[in-house]
Coordinates of C-alpha atoms and ligand atoms in Angstrom, one line a residue:
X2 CA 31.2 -21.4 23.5
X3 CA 27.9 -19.8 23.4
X4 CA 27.2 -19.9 19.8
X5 CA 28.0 -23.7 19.8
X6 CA 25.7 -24.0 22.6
X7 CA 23.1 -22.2 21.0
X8 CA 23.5 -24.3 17.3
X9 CA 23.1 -26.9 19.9
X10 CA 19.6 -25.8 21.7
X11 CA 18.0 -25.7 18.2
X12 CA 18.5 -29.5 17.6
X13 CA 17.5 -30.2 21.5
X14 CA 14.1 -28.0 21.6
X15 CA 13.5 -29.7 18.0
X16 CA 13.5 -33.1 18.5
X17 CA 10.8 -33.5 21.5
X18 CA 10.1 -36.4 22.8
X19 CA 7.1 -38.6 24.3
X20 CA 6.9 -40.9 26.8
X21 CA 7.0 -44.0 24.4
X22 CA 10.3 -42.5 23.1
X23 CA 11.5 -41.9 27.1
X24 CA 10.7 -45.7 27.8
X25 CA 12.4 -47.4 24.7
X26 CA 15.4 -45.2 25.6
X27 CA 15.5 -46.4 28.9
X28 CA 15.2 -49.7 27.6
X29 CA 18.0 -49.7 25.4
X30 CA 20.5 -47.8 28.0
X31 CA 20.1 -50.9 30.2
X32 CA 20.4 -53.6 27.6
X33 CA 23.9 -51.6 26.6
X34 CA 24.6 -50.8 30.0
X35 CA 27.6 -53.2 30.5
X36 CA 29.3 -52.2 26.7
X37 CA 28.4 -48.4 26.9
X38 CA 30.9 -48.7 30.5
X39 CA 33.0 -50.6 28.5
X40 CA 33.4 -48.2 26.0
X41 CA 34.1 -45.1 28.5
X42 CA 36.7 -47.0 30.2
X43 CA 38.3 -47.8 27.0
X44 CA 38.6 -43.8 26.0
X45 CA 37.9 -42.1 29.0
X46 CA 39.9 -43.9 32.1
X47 CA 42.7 -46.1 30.2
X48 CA 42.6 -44.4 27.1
X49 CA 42.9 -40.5 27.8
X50 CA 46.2 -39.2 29.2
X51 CA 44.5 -37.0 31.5
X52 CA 42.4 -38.9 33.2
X53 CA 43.0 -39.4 37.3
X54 CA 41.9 -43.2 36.9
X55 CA 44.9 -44.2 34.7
X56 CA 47.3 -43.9 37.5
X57 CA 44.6 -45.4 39.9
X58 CA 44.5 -48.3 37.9
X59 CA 47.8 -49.0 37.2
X60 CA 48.3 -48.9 40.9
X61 CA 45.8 -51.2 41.5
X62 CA 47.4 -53.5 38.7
X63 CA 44.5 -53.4 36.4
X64 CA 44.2 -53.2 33.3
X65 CA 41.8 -52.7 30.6
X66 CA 41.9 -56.5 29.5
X67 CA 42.0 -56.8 33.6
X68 CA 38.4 -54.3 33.7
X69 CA 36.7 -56.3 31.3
X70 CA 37.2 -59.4 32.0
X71 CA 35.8 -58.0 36.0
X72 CA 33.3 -56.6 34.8
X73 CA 32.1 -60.2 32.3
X74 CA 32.7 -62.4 35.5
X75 CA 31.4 -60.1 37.8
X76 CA 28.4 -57.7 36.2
X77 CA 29.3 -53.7 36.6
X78 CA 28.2 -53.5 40.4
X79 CA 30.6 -56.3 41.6
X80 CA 33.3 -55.3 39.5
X81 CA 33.1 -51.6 41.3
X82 CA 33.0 -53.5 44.7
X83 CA 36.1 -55.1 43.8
X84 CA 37.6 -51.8 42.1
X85 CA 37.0 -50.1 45.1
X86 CA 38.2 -52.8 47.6
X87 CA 41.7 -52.6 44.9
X88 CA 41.9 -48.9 45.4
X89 CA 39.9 -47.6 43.0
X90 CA 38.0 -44.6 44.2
X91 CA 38.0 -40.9 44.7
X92 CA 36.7 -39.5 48.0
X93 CA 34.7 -36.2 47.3
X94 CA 37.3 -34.4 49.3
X95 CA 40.6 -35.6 46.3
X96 CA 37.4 -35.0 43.3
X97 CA 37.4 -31.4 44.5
X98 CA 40.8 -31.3 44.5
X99 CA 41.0 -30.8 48.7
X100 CA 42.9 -33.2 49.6
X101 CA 45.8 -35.4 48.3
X102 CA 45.3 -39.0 46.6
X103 CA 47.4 -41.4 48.2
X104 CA 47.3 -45.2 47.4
X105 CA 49.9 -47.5 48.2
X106 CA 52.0 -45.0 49.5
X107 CA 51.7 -42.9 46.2
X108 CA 50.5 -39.6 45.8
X109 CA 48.5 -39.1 42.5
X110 CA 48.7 -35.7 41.1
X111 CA 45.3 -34.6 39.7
X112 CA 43.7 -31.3 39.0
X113 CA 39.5 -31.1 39.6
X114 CA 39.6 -30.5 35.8
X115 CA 41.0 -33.8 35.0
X116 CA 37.4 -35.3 35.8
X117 CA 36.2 -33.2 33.2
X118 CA 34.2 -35.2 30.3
X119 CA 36.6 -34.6 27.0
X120 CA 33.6 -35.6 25.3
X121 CA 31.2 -33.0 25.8
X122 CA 29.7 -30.5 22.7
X123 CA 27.1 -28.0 23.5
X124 CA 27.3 -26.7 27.0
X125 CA 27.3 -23.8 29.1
X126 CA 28.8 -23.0 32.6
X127 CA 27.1 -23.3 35.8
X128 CA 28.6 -23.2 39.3
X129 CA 27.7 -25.7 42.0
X130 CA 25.9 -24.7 45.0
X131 CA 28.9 -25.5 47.3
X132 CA 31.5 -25.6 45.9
X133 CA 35.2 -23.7 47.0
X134 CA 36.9 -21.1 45.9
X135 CA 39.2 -23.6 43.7
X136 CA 36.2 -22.2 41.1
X137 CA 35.1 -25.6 40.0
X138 CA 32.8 -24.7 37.1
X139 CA 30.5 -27.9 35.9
X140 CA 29.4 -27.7 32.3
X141 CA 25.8 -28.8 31.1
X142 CA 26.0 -30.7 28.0
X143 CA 22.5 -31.0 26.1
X144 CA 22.7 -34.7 25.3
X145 CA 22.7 -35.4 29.0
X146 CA 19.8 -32.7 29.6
X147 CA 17.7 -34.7 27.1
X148 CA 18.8 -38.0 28.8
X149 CA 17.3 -36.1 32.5
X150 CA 14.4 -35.1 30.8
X151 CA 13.5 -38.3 29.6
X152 CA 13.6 -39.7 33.1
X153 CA 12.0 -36.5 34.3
X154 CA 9.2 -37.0 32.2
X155 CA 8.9 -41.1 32.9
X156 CA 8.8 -39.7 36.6
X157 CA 5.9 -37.0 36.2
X158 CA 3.8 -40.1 34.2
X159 CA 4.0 -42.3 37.1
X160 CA 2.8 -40.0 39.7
X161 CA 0.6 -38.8 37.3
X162 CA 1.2 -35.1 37.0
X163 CA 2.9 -35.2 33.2
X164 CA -0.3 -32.7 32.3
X165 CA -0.5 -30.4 35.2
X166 CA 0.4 -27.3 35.6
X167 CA 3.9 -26.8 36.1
X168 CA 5.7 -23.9 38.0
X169 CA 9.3 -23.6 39.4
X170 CA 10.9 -22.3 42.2
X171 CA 14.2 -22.3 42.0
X172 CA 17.6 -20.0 41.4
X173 CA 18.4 -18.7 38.3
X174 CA 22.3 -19.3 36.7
X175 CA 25.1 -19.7 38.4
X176 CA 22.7 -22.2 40.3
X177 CA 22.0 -25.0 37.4
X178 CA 18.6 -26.6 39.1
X179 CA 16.0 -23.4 37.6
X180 CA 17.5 -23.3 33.7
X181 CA 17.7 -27.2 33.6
X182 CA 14.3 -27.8 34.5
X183 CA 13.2 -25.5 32.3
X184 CA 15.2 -27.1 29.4
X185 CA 14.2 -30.4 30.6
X186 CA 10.4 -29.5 30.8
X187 CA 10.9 -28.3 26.8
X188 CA 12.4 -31.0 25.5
X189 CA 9.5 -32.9 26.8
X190 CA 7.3 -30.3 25.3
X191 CA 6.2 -29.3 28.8
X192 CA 8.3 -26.4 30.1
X193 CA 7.0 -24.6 32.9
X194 CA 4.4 -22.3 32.8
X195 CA 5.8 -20.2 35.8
X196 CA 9.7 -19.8 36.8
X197 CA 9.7 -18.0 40.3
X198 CA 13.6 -17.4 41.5
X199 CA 13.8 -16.9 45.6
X200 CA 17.3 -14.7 44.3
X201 CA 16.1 -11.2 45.1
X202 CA 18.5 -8.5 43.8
X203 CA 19.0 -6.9 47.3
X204 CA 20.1 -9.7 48.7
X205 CA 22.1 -11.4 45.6
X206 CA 22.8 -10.3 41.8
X207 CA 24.2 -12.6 40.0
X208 CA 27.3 -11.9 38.1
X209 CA 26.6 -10.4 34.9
X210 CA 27.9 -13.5 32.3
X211 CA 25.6 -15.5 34.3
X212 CA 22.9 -13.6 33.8
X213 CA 23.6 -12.4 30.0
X214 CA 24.2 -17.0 29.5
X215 CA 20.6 -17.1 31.4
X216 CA 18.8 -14.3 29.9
X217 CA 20.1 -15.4 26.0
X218 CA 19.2 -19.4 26.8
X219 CA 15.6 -18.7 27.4
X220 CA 15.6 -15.7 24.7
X221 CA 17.2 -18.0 22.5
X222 CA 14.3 -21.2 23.4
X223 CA 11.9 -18.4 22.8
X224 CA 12.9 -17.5 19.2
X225 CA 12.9 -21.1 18.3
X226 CA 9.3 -21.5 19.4
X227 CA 9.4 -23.1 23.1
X228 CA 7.3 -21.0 25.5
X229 CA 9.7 -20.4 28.2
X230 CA 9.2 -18.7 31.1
X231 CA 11.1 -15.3 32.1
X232 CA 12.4 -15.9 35.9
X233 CA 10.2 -13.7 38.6
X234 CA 11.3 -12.8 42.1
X235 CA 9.7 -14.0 44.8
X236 CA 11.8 -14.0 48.0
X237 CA 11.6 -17.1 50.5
X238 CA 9.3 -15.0 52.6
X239 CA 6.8 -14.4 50.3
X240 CA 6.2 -18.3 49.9
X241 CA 2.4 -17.2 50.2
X242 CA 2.2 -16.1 46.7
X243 CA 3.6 -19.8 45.5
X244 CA 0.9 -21.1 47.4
X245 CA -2.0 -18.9 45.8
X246 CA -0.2 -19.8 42.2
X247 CA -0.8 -23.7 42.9
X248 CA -4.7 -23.1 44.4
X249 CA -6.0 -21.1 41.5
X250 CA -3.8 -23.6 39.2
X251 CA -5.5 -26.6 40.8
X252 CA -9.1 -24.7 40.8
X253 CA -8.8 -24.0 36.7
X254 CA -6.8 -27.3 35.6
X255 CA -7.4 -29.9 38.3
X256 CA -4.0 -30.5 39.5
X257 CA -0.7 -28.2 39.8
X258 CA 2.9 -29.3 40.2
X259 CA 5.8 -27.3 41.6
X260 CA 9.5 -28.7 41.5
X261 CA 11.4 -26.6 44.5
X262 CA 13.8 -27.3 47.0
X263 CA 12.6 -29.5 50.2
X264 CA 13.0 -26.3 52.0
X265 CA 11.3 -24.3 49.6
X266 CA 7.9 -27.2 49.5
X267 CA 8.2 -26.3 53.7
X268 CA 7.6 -23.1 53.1
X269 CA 5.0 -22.7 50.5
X270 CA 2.8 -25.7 53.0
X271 CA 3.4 -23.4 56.2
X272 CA 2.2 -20.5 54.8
X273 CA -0.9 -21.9 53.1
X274 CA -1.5 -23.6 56.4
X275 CA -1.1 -20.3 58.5
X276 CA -3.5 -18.3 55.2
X277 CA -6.0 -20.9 55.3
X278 CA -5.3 -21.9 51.6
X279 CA -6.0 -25.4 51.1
X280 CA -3.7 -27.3 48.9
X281 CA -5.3 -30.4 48.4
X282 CA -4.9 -32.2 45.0
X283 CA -1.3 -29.9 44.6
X284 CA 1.9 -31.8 44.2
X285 CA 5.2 -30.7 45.1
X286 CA 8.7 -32.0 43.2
X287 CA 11.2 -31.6 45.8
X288 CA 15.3 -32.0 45.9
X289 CA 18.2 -30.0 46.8
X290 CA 18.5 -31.9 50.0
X291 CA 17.3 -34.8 52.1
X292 CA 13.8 -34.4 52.9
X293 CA 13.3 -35.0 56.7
X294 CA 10.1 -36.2 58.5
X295 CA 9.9 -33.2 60.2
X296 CA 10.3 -31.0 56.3
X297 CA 7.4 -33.7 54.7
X298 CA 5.1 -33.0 57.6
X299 CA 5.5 -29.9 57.3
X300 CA 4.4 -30.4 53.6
X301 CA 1.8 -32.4 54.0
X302 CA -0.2 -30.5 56.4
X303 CA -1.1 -28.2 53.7
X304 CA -2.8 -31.0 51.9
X305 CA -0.3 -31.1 48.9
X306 CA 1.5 -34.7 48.6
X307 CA 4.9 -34.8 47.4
X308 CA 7.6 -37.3 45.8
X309 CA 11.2 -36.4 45.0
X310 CA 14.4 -36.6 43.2
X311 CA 17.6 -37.1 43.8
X312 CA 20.9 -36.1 42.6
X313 CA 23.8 -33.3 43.1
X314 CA 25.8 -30.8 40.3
X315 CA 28.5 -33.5 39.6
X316 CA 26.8 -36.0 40.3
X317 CA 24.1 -36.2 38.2
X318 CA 20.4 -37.0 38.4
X319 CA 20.6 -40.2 39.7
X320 CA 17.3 -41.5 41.2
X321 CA 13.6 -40.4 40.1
X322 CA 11.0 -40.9 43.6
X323 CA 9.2 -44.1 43.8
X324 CA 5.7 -43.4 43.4
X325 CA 5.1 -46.1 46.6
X326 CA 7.8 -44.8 48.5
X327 CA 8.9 -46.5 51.9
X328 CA 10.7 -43.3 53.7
X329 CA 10.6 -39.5 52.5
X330 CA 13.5 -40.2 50.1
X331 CA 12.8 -43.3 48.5
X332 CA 13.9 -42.8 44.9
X333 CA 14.2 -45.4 42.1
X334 CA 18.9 -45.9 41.3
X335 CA 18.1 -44.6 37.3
X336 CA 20.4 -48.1 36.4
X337 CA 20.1 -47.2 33.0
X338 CA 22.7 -44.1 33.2
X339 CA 24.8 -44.7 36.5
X340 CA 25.7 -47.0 39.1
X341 CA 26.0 -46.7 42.7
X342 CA 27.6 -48.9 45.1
X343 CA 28.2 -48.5 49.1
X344 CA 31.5 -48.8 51.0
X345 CA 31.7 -48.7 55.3
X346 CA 33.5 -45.1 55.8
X347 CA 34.1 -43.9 58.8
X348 CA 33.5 -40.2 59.2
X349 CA 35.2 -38.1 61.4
X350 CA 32.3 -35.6 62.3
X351 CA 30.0 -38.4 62.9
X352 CA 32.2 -40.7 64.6
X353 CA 30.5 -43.0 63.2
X354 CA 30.8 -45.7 60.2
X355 CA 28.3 -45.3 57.5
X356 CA 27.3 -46.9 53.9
X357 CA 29.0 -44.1 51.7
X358 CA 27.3 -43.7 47.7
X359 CA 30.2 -44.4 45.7
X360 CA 28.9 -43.0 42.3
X361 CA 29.5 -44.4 38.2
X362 CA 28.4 -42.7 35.5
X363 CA 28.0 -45.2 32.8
X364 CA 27.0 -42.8 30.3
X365 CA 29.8 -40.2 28.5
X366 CA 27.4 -37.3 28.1
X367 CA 27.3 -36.2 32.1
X368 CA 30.2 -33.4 32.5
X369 CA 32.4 -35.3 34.9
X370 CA 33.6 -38.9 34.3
X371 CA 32.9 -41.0 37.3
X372 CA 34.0 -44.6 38.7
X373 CA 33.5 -44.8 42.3
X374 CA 33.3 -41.4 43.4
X375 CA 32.2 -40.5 47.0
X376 CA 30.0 -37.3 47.6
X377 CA 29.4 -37.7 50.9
X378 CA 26.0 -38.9 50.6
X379 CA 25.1 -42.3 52.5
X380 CA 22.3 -44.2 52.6
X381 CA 20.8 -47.7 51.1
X382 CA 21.0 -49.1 48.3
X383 CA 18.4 -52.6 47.6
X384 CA 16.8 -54.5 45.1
X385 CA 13.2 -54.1 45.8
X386 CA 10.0 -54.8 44.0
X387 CA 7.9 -51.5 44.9
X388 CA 4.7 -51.8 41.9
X389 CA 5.1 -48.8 40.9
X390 CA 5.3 -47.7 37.0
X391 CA 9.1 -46.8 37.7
X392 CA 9.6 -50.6 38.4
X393 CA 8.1 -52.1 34.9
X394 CA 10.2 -50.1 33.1
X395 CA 13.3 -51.9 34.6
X396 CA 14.8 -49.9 37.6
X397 CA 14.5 -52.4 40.5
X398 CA 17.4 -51.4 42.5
X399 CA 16.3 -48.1 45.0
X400 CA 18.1 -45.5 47.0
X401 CA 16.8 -44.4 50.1
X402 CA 17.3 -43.3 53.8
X403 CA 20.0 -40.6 52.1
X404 CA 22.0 -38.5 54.1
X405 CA 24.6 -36.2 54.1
X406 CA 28.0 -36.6 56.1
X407 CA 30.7 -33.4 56.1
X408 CA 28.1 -31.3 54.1
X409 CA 26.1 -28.6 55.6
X410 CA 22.2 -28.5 53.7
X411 CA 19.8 -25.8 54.3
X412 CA 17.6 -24.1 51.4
X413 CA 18.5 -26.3 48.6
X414 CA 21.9 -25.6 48.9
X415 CA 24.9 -27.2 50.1
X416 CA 28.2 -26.2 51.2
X417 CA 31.3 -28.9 52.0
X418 CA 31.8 -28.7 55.7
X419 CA 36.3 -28.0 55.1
X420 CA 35.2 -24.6 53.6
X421 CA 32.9 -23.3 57.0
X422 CA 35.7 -24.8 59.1
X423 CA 38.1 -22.1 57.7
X424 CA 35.7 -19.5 58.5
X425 CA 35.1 -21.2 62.2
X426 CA 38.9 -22.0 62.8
X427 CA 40.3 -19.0 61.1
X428 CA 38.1 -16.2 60.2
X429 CA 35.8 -15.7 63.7
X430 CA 38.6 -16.3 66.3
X431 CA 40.9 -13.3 64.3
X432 CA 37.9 -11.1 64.7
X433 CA 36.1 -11.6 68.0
X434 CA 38.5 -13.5 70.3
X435 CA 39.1 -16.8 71.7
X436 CA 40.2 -19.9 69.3
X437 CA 39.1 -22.5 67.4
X438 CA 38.1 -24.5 69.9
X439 CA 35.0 -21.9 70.9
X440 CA 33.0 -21.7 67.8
X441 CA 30.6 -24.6 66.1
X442 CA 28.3 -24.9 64.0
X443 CA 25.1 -27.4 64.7
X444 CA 22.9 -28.4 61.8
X445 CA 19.7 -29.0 63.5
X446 CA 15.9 -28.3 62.4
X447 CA 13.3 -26.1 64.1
X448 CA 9.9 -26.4 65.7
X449 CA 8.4 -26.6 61.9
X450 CA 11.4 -28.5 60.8
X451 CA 13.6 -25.7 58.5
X452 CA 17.4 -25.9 58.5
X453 CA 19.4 -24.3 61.3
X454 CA 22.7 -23.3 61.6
X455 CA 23.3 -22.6 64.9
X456 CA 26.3 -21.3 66.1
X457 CA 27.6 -22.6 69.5
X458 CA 29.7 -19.7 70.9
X459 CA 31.6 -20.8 74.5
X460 CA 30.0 -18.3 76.8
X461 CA 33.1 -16.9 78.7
X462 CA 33.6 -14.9 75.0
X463 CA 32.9 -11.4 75.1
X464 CA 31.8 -11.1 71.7
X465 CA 29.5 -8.2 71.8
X466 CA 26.9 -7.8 69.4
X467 CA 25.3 -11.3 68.2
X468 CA 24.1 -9.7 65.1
X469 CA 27.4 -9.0 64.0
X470 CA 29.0 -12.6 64.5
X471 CA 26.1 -13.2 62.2
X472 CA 27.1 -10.8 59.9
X473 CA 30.9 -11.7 59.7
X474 CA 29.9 -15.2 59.0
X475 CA 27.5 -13.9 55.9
X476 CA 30.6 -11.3 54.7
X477 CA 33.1 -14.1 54.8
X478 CA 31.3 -16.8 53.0
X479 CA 30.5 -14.5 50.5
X480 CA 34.7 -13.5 50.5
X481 CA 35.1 -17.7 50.2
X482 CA 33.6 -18.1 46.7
X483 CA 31.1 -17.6 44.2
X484 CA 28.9 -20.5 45.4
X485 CA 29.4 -19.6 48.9
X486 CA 28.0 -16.5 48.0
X487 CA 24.9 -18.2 46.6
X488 CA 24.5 -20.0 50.0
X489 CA 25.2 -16.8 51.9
X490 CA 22.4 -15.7 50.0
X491 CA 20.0 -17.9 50.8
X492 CA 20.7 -18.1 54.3
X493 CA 20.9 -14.4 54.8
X494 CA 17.1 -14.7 53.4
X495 CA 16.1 -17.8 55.7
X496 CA 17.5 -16.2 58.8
X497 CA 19.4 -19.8 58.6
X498 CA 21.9 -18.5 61.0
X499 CA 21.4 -18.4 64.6
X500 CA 23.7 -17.6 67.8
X501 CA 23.6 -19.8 71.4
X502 CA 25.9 -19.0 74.2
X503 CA 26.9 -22.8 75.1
X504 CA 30.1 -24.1 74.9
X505 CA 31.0 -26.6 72.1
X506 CA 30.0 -30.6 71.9
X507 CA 32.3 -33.2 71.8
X508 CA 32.0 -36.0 69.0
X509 CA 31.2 -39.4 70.1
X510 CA 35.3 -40.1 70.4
X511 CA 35.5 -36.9 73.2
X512 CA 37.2 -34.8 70.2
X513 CA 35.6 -31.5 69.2
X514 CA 34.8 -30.8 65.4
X515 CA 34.0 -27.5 64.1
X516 CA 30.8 -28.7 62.6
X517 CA 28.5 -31.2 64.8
X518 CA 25.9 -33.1 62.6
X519 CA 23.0 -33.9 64.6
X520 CA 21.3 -36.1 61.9
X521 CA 21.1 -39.5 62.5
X522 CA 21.7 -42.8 60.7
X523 CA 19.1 -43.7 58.1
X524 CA 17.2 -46.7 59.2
Ligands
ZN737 ZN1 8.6 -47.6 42.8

């Protein structure tokens, strides 16, 4: 696999590529958008005996003549809304493989693998940052990271940092987001300069194929000529020394750009604000999760601006910010590569009913083939003429006001909410008393708006020590899977985890959930 993937990074660090070349692809992807989805549906959905849409489909009582003629009379967003109204969906909960598909009284087997993209040629392995202990692995193919890279790069030249100074901070493998910006940032002859990893090796060591695969990838990029960067430590509490990269960076080259986690941006502005270091003229690149008011203020006191992206392990890359940016996730939909439409969902944890991101890859090199696929994101989705550069190069439609529902989000990484309820229903009540009903978990921000996880513990529980409760929740996500570990790790760093005597909330419907999302509705 590796030597494949390697024959493959020659071609990719080879064949860079410059913003012309970025535009006239994006240009061509949308004037082929409607007969490239044709095409995947052909081999990929009603073609491929494997695939989980076949049976969805024929369910639904469509077929391929059926698709194509919806998609002619309709254009690829209508046809979806149709598809979906027909049946035609995966909530993220059946993609991962939780929870049974059931249509028309049917249950659909399908395996998580069955998504998998039969089409794919040079990858490597990465894990996603929540995912369960079914070990859902999502491969990398290069032709997709050269399609993100051209984007990336069309994004840096419209905020106007495509020269500057560029640093990460970010995980190293199993976590994807540090090696494919690097790979990114070389194809479009700008790697970083700097790779800082928050992954410390007393609090998390990655297993070693993970870190052979990312050591050899940027030996390998090396050997063929791209300058690289070697990852250094720098734990979340040392965010000061980020900060001091950007201001001597900005002082000798004008400008510096770091691409981190929202969190991460919070951290490197408090602590330049708290050292006196000025960050004026410093830009921050910023995903992993929703950025808040509270996380952009927080930002933005240190004199930095910021714009982001947006876009999740399976999912893809799907939006690019918009450089005029109504809310603190306005992004531009990149239409050229995927679709998204909303459907109303109601969500349990909420109680409420919200616009749920059903997602469409219309390109086959992404590692997952998707047609309506839910991750639990909401938000809107609108045709909107911004001004910006992203807009004249044909991406009208935006997404923004995104949220999460039945995910927890703190540090960049996510983890889906049915995995914490095990350890809240199960795991807690077997070791320090009471039942499911006494322990939840509120996602709420601080006083300088960083992720909390606070733990809601009824008070007539003698549990003891709250340190331990801590503990037993750090010691069974890293028990749950590989990618709870990497959470774990993150959150042991952050301190993410915190302990109130008060007894649990109810929902909006008077039933309890395990998890209480405090977030709001976009808007
Ligand atoms: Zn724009």
């Amino acid at each position: 696999m590796y030597a494949r993937f390697l024959g493959g990074l020659r071609a990719f660090l080879r064949h860079t590529i410059t913003p012309a070349e970025a535009r006239a692809a994006v240009a061509r992807r949308l004037a082929e958008r409607e007969a490239t989805l044709l095409h995947v549906a052909e081999r990929g959905f009603f073609g491929a005996p494997r695939s989980p849409y076949r049976e969805l489909f024929r369910i639904a009582g469509c077929e391929l003549s059926d698709f194509r003629q919806l998609v002619r009379d309709r254009g690829i967003e209508g046809a979806l809304r149709s598809l979906r109204e027909a049946g035609v969906y995966f909530s993220f909960e059946e993609f991962k493989g939780r929870q049974p598909v059931v249509r028309n009284g049917r249950e659909i087997a399908i395996e998580p693998a069955d998504f998998d993209n039969p089409w794919l040629s040079h990858y490597y392995h990465r894990t996603t940052s929540g995912t369960t202990g079914l070990g859902t692995r999502v491969s990398t193919d290069l032709d997709h990271l050269a399609l993100e890279a051209e984007h990336r790069l069309l994004c840096f030249e419209a905020h106007g940092v495509a020269e500057a100074p560029y640093a990460l901070w970010r995980p190293p493998l199993p976590a994807g987001s540090g090696i494919n910006s690097v790979l990114r940032g070389a194809r479009a002859n700008r790697p970083p300069v700097k790779w800082f990893t928050p992954f410390v090796p007393e609090e998390f060591r990655p297993p070693l194929r993970h870190r052979l695969a990312n050591g050899m990838i940027i030996a390998a990029g090396r050997a063929l000529g791209a300058a690289l960067p070697w990852p250094e430590p720098v734990p979340l509490d040392q965010a000061i020394r980020i900060a001091r990269w950007m201001a001597d960076a900005r002082d000798a080259r004008g400008q510096a750009l770091l691409n981190t986690t929202v969190s991460g941006g919070l951290r490197v502005g408090l602590a330049a604000r708290d050292a006196g270091v000025d960050l004026t003229g410093k830009v921050f690149m910023v995903a992993g999760e929703p950025a808040s008011p509270a996380k952009v203020r927080g930002i933005r006191a240190s004199g930095a601006t910021h714009f982001t992206d947006y876009g999740m392990a399976e999912g893809g890359r799907l939006g690019i910010g918009c450089v005029n940016a109504l809310d603190e996730n306005d992004v531009h939909l990149l239409t050229d590569a995927y679709a998204v439409i909303t459907w109303p969902r109601e969500v349990p944890l909420a109680g409420a009913t919200l616009e749920s991101y059903h997602i469409t890859h219309l390109h086959p090199t992404a590692s997952k083939l998707l047609l309506n696929v839910e991750f639990d994101d909401y938000g809107i989705v609108e045709e909107r003429l911004c001004g910006c550069p992203l807009e004249s190069l044909g991406l009208r439609f935006h997404l923004r006001g995104i949220r999460s529902f039945g995910k927890l989000t703190g540090e960049g990484v996510t983890l889906v909410g049915s995995e914490m309820v095990h350890i809240l229903e199960e795991v807690l009540p077997a070791r320090f008393g009471g039942s499911a009903l006494d322990y939840q978990l509120l996602e709420e921000e601080d006083e300088v708006g960083l992720t909390r996880l606070t733990l809601l513990v009824a008070p007539h529980l003698d549990i003891g020590d709250e340190a331990a409760l801590v503990a037993e929740m750090h010691a069974a996500l890293a028990r749950e899977s590989l990618a709870a570990d990497v959470a774990r790790a993150f959150w042991a760093q952050a301190g993410t985890f915190r302990v109130r005597r008060e007894p649990p909330r109810a929902g909006s419907r008077g039933k309890q959930m395990s998890i209480h999302s405090a977030r709001r509705r976009p808007g």
